Amino acid sequence: MTTFNFKSRFKAFLVHLIFSCVIALFSLWVIFSLWYPGIFADALGGFKLFFLVVGCDVVVGPTLMFVIFNTKKPRAELVRDISIIALFQLIALGYGMHVVAESRPVYAVFVKDQIEVVTAIELDDKSFEGLTEKTEPYKKLPWTGIRYVSINRPESAEERSEVLLSSVFEGRDYPLWLRYYQPYEAATDAIIAAIKPLDEFQRAVDNLPHEKQLFDNAVAATQLPPDRLGWLLVKHRFGFCTALMDKQTGKVATYVLLDAYDLIEKQHGAPVKDEPKEEPQDKPQDKPQP
C-alpha cells in the first residue's frame, strides 16, 4: 500500500513553486517592460493575459507535483511523472506567451490629428503588401517596445480612394498599411500643430477626484512644466486614452488612461455616449476634434 508522505510531497511542492515563480517573474519583466509598457498593460489587456497564463502555470504545476510526488515510487516512474508535468507547464507557458506576444502593441502611428496604436495581431499579410526599399524595415515588428511612426499619404487620388474604400469596407485605414509608414520625425510640424491645449483637459478633470489624480500623476511623471505640455487622443483596439505631448518636440511625454475628448465633451454638456463593453469586438471609430 502506498503511504502518503506529506513532508516529502510538500518539499517537492515548494521547490517546484520556487522554480515556477522565477519563470513567472522573468515573464512579468518581458511582458510589462518590453511588450506592454506603461498604461498599455491595462488598456490592451496585458494584465489579464499575464495573470491568466502565468497564474495558471504557477498554481497548476506545483499542485500536480504535490499530487504525484512519492518517494516510494520507482525512480524511473517518478522521473517520468515529473518530466510530464514540466513538459505540460512549458507547453502551456509557451502557448500563453505566444498569445500575449501576438497581442502586443508594436507601432504608435500619428495620423490626421491623433495617435493610433497598432498591435501585432491586427497586421495580416495584406498589411505588408507594396513595401518599398524605404518601408521594408517596418516589416520587422519590434520586440522591445513600441516604435513611433507617421503616415506618408499617397499623392495619387486613385490610391487615396483605394485606402478610403479599404477603410470603409474592411476597417483597414492607413495605420494598417505599412507601405505608408515613414519616420515619426518626418511629421513633427504636423504633430506640433495638432497638439491641443492642456488647460482644457485639466478643466475637464478638476471636479473629478479619481480622474484628476490620474491626470496630476501623469503630468508629474513627464517632469516637464505644464505650459510645455498638450495632449493628443490615442486610439487603440479597445477604445481611447490620451498622450501628453511635448509641444516643443512633438514627442509623447507620457500616457494617461483617460479619454480626454470624452471628458471635455461631457464638461461642455454634450450628450453622454453609451459606455463601451469591457472588450469590444469592433474597432472604435475616429473622433472629431473637440
Short mmCIF file of C-alpha atoms in Angstrom, two decimals:
data_model
loop_
_atom_site.label_atom_id
_atom_site.label_comp_id
_atom_site.label_asym_id
_atom_site.label_seq_id
_atom_site.Cartn_x
_atom_site.Cartn_y
_atom_site.Cartn_z
CA MET A 1 0.00 0.00 0.00
CA THR A 2 1.31 3.44 -0.97
CA THR A 3 1.87 5.74 2.02
CA PHE A 4 1.09 9.44 1.94
CA ASN A 5 4.28 11.23 2.93
CA PHE A 6 3.12 14.82 3.39
CA LYS A 7 6.56 16.18 4.27
CA SER A 8 8.31 14.97 1.09
CA ARG A 9 5.37 15.98 -1.09
CA PHE A 10 5.25 19.46 0.43
CA LYS A 11 9.01 19.88 -0.06
CA ALA A 12 8.66 18.91 -3.74
CA PHE A 13 5.73 21.34 -4.00
CA LEU A 14 7.81 24.21 -2.58
CA VAL A 15 10.80 23.51 -4.86
CA HIS A 16 8.54 23.37 -7.90
CA LEU A 17 6.74 26.54 -6.77
CA ILE A 18 10.03 28.44 -6.43
CA PHE A 19 11.13 27.47 -9.95
CA SER A 20 7.69 28.37 -11.32
CA CYS A 21 7.80 31.77 -9.60
CA VAL A 22 11.25 32.52 -11.02
CA ILE A 23 9.95 31.80 -14.52
CA ALA A 24 6.83 33.88 -13.78
CA LEU A 25 8.94 36.86 -12.65
CA PHE A 26 11.01 36.70 -15.84
CA SER A 27 7.80 36.53 -17.89
CA LEU A 28 6.46 39.50 -15.95
CA TRP A 29 9.57 41.54 -16.80
CA VAL A 30 9.36 40.68 -20.51
CA ILE A 31 5.64 41.43 -20.77
CA PHE A 32 5.45 44.65 -18.80
CA SER A 33 8.87 46.15 -19.53
CA LEU A 34 9.13 45.32 -23.22
CA TRP A 35 5.80 44.26 -24.73
CA TYR A 36 3.20 46.26 -22.78
CA PRO A 37 4.94 49.39 -21.42
CA GLY A 38 3.13 51.89 -19.23
CA ILE A 39 -0.65 52.06 -19.42
CA PHE A 40 -0.87 49.59 -22.31
CA ALA A 41 -0.72 46.68 -19.89
CA ASP A 42 -4.12 47.86 -18.67
CA ALA A 43 -5.54 49.39 -21.85
CA LEU A 44 -4.77 46.38 -24.08
CA GLY A 45 -5.45 43.62 -21.56
CA GLY A 46 -1.82 42.78 -20.73
CA PHE A 47 -2.60 42.30 -17.05
CA LYS A 48 -5.44 39.89 -17.73
CA LEU A 49 -3.40 37.86 -20.21
CA PHE A 50 -0.44 37.68 -17.82
CA PHE A 51 -2.42 36.51 -14.81
CA LEU A 52 -4.38 34.03 -16.91
CA VAL A 53 -1.28 32.48 -18.44
CA VAL A 54 1.31 32.69 -15.67
CA GLY A 55 -1.17 32.40 -12.79
CA CYS A 56 -2.45 29.05 -14.02
CA ASP A 57 1.09 27.87 -14.68
CA VAL A 58 2.27 28.75 -11.16
CA VAL A 59 -0.75 27.15 -9.48
CA VAL A 60 -1.28 24.01 -11.58
CA GLY A 61 2.35 22.84 -11.88
CA PRO A 62 3.26 22.78 -8.16
CA THR A 63 -0.16 21.35 -7.29
CA LEU A 64 0.31 18.44 -9.70
CA MET A 65 3.79 17.91 -8.27
CA PHE A 66 2.29 17.63 -4.77
CA VAL A 67 -0.21 15.07 -6.03
CA ILE A 68 2.16 12.78 -7.95
CA PHE A 69 5.34 13.03 -5.86
CA ASN A 70 6.05 9.90 -3.86
CA THR A 71 9.49 8.71 -2.76
CA LYS A 72 8.17 5.13 -2.73
CA LYS A 73 7.71 5.16 -6.50
CA PRO A 74 10.40 3.58 -8.67
CA ARG A 75 12.91 6.24 -9.71
CA ALA A 76 12.16 5.85 -13.43
CA GLU A 77 8.42 6.28 -12.81
CA LEU A 78 8.96 9.38 -10.65
CA VAL A 79 11.27 10.97 -13.23
CA ARG A 80 8.69 10.22 -15.92
CA ASP A 81 5.87 11.85 -13.94
CA ILE A 82 7.93 14.94 -13.13
CA SER A 83 9.03 15.26 -16.77
CA ILE A 84 5.42 15.09 -17.95
CA ILE A 85 4.42 17.89 -15.57
CA ALA A 86 7.40 20.03 -16.61
CA LEU A 87 6.64 19.45 -20.29
CA PHE A 88 2.97 20.31 -19.73
CA GLN A 89 3.95 23.55 -17.99
CA LEU A 90 6.42 24.57 -20.69
CA ILE A 91 3.92 23.93 -23.48
CA ALA A 92 1.18 25.86 -21.66
CA LEU A 93 3.54 28.75 -20.86
CA GLY A 94 4.92 28.82 -24.40
CA TYR A 95 1.44 28.95 -25.91
CA GLY A 96 0.35 31.61 -23.45
CA MET A 97 3.40 33.79 -24.11
CA HIS A 98 2.77 33.41 -27.84
CA VAL A 99 -0.79 34.73 -27.39
CA VAL A 100 0.47 37.63 -25.27
CA ALA A 101 3.18 38.45 -27.83
CA GLU A 102 0.71 38.41 -30.72
CA SER A 103 -1.46 40.96 -28.91
CA ARG A 104 1.40 43.33 -28.02
CA PRO A 105 1.43 46.92 -29.32
CA VAL A 106 4.09 47.37 -32.00
CA TYR A 107 3.51 50.77 -33.65
CA ALA A 108 2.21 54.13 -32.45
CA VAL A 109 1.15 55.88 -35.65
CA PHE A 110 0.48 59.61 -35.92
CA VAL A 111 -2.34 60.01 -38.42
CA LYS A 112 -4.55 63.04 -39.04
CA ASP A 113 -4.76 64.63 -35.59
CA GLN A 114 -4.32 61.64 -33.28
CA ILE A 115 -2.12 58.65 -32.49
CA GLU A 116 -3.26 55.14 -33.32
CA VAL A 117 -1.71 52.17 -31.55
CA VAL A 118 -1.35 49.11 -33.78
CA THR A 119 -0.94 45.64 -32.27
CA ALA A 120 0.83 42.73 -33.94
CA ILE A 121 -2.39 40.74 -34.24
CA GLU A 122 -4.02 43.50 -36.31
CA LEU A 123 -1.41 43.19 -39.05
CA ASP A 124 -2.02 40.46 -41.63
CA ASP A 125 -0.40 39.52 -44.92
CA LYS A 126 -2.19 42.34 -46.72
CA SER A 127 -0.65 44.90 -44.35
CA PHE A 128 2.79 44.06 -45.71
CA GLU A 129 1.92 44.39 -49.39
CA GLY A 130 3.59 47.02 -51.57
CA LEU A 131 6.59 47.65 -49.32
CA THR A 132 9.44 49.61 -50.91
CA GLU A 133 13.09 49.91 -50.01
CA LYS A 134 12.23 52.73 -47.61
CA THR A 135 9.33 50.92 -45.92
CA GLU A 136 10.80 47.39 -45.91
CA PRO A 137 12.34 47.86 -42.41
CA TYR A 138 8.84 48.25 -40.94
CA LYS A 139 8.13 44.63 -41.87
CA LYS A 140 10.23 43.53 -38.91
CA LEU A 141 7.92 44.17 -35.96
CA PRO A 142 9.64 45.49 -32.82
CA TRP A 143 10.05 43.22 -29.78
CA THR A 144 11.50 45.71 -27.31
CA GLY A 145 8.81 48.39 -27.15
CA ILE A 146 6.54 50.50 -29.31
CA ARG A 147 8.01 52.13 -32.41
CA TYR A 148 6.76 55.61 -33.32
CA VAL A 149 5.95 56.35 -36.95
CA SER A 150 3.82 58.72 -39.00
CA ILE A 151 1.90 58.40 -42.27
CA ASN A 152 3.15 59.44 -45.70
CA ARG A 153 -0.11 59.88 -47.59
CA PRO A 154 -0.04 58.92 -51.28
CA GLU A 155 -0.16 61.72 -53.85
CA SER A 156 -2.28 59.67 -56.23
CA ALA A 157 -6.01 60.32 -55.91
CA GLU A 158 -6.66 56.77 -57.06
CA GLU A 159 -4.51 55.35 -54.29
CA ARG A 160 -6.14 57.57 -51.67
CA SER A 161 -9.55 56.35 -52.86
CA GLU A 162 -8.34 52.77 -52.54
CA VAL A 163 -7.37 53.33 -48.91
CA LEU A 164 -10.69 55.09 -48.24
CA LEU A 165 -12.67 52.14 -49.63
CA SER A 166 -10.50 49.73 -47.70
CA SER A 167 -11.19 51.70 -44.53
CA VAL A 168 -14.95 51.74 -45.08
CA PHE A 169 -15.43 48.11 -46.13
CA GLU A 170 -12.55 46.31 -44.42
CA GLY A 171 -11.69 48.59 -41.49
CA ARG A 172 -8.16 48.88 -42.91
CA ASP A 173 -7.08 52.52 -42.71
CA TYR A 174 -3.58 53.96 -43.15
CA PRO A 175 -2.14 52.58 -39.87
CA LEU A 176 -2.73 49.02 -41.11
CA TRP A 177 -0.80 49.62 -44.37
CA LEU A 178 2.91 49.54 -43.58
CA ARG A 179 3.80 50.85 -47.05
CA TYR A 180 2.60 54.32 -45.95
CA TYR A 181 4.81 54.44 -42.86
CA GLN A 182 7.57 56.99 -42.51
CA PRO A 183 9.75 58.15 -39.58
CA TYR A 184 7.82 59.87 -36.81
CA GLU A 185 10.10 62.90 -37.07
CA ALA A 186 9.01 63.48 -40.69
CA ALA A 187 5.67 64.74 -39.37
CA THR A 188 6.99 66.83 -36.47
CA ASP A 189 5.47 70.09 -37.72
CA ALA A 190 2.07 68.48 -38.27
CA ILE A 191 2.19 66.80 -34.86
CA ILE A 192 3.03 70.04 -33.04
CA ALA A 193 0.23 71.81 -34.92
CA ALA A 194 -2.25 69.10 -33.89
CA ILE A 195 -1.43 69.19 -30.16
CA LYS A 196 -4.35 70.51 -28.12
CA PRO A 197 -4.08 72.80 -25.07
CA LEU A 198 -3.54 71.07 -21.73
CA ASP A 199 -5.70 73.53 -19.80
CA GLU A 200 -8.94 72.32 -21.41
CA PHE A 201 -8.08 68.77 -20.37
CA GLN A 202 -7.23 69.98 -16.86
CA ARG A 203 -10.54 71.86 -16.50
CA ALA A 204 -12.41 68.71 -17.53
CA VAL A 205 -10.99 66.72 -14.60
CA ASP A 206 -10.96 69.44 -11.93
CA ASN A 207 -14.19 68.21 -10.32
CA LEU A 208 -13.49 64.50 -10.80
CA PRO A 209 -11.19 63.30 -7.96
CA HIS A 210 -10.13 59.98 -9.49
CA GLU A 211 -9.55 61.38 -12.97
CA LYS A 212 -7.76 64.42 -11.54
CA GLN A 213 -5.41 62.16 -9.60
CA LEU A 214 -4.55 60.22 -12.77
CA PHE A 215 -4.07 63.48 -14.65
CA ASP A 216 -1.85 65.04 -11.97
CA ASN A 217 0.27 61.89 -11.70
CA ALA A 218 0.77 61.80 -15.45
CA VAL A 219 1.77 65.48 -15.61
CA ALA A 220 4.23 64.96 -12.76
CA ALA A 221 5.68 61.88 -14.48
CA THR A 222 6.64 63.94 -17.54
CA GLN A 223 8.98 66.13 -15.44
CA LEU A 224 8.09 68.98 -17.78
CA PRO A 225 6.45 72.31 -16.90
CA PRO A 226 2.68 72.22 -17.60
CA ASP A 227 2.90 75.11 -20.08
CA ARG A 228 5.10 72.93 -22.29
CA LEU A 229 2.52 70.12 -22.40
CA GLY A 230 -0.52 69.48 -24.55
CA TRP A 231 -2.47 66.37 -25.48
CA LEU A 232 -3.46 64.14 -28.36
CA LEU A 233 -6.12 61.47 -28.44
CA VAL A 234 -4.83 57.89 -28.66
CA LYS A 235 -6.90 55.22 -30.36
CA HIS A 236 -6.34 51.52 -29.66
CA ARG A 237 -8.14 48.21 -30.20
CA PHE A 238 -10.43 48.56 -27.20
CA GLY A 239 -11.08 52.29 -27.01
CA PHE A 240 -9.23 55.53 -26.36
CA CYS A 241 -6.70 57.01 -23.97
CA THR A 242 -4.62 60.21 -24.06
CA ALA A 243 -1.00 61.10 -24.77
CA LEU A 244 0.54 64.07 -23.00
CA MET A 245 2.71 65.72 -25.63
CA ASP A 246 5.82 67.89 -25.50
CA LYS A 247 4.77 70.93 -27.53
CA GLN A 248 8.38 71.80 -28.37
CA THR A 249 9.49 68.45 -29.77
CA GLY A 250 6.17 66.86 -30.76
CA LYS A 251 7.11 63.69 -28.87
CA VAL A 252 4.95 61.74 -26.42
CA ALA A 253 5.90 62.62 -22.84
CA THR A 254 3.66 60.00 -21.24
CA TYR A 255 0.22 58.41 -21.48
CA VAL A 256 -2.77 58.62 -19.17
CA LEU A 257 -5.61 56.11 -19.06
CA LEU A 258 -8.27 58.77 -19.64
CA ASP A 259 -10.28 59.74 -22.72
CA ALA A 260 -9.62 63.49 -22.83
CA TYR A 261 -12.05 64.10 -25.67
CA ASP A 262 -14.88 62.35 -23.85
CA LEU A 263 -14.21 64.23 -20.60
CA ILE A 264 -14.13 67.60 -22.38
CA GLU A 265 -17.27 66.71 -24.29
CA LYS A 266 -19.11 65.89 -21.06
CA GLN A 267 -17.91 69.11 -19.45
CA HIS A 268 -19.36 71.07 -22.35
CA GLY A 269 -22.72 69.42 -21.78
CA ALA A 270 -22.74 67.22 -24.87
CA PRO A 271 -24.83 64.04 -24.72
CA VAL A 272 -23.04 61.27 -22.88
CA LYS A 273 -22.35 58.33 -25.15
CA ASP A 274 -23.04 54.75 -24.11
CA GLU A 275 -20.28 53.11 -22.14
CA PRO A 276 -18.28 50.64 -24.28
CA LYS A 277 -18.13 46.99 -23.40
CA GLU A 278 -15.11 45.79 -21.48
CA GLU A 279 -13.61 44.12 -24.55
CA PRO A 280 -15.43 45.42 -27.63
CA GLN A 281 -15.06 43.34 -30.75
CA ASP A 282 -15.31 46.19 -33.24
CA LYS A 283 -12.59 48.77 -33.58
CA PRO A 284 -13.54 52.20 -32.24
CA GLN A 285 -14.25 54.94 -34.70
CA ASP A 286 -12.28 58.14 -35.07
CA LYS A 287 -13.44 61.10 -33.05
CA PRO A 288 -13.72 64.64 -34.36
CA GLN A 289 -11.73 67.37 -32.73
CA PRO A 290 -13.48 68.90 -29.70
#
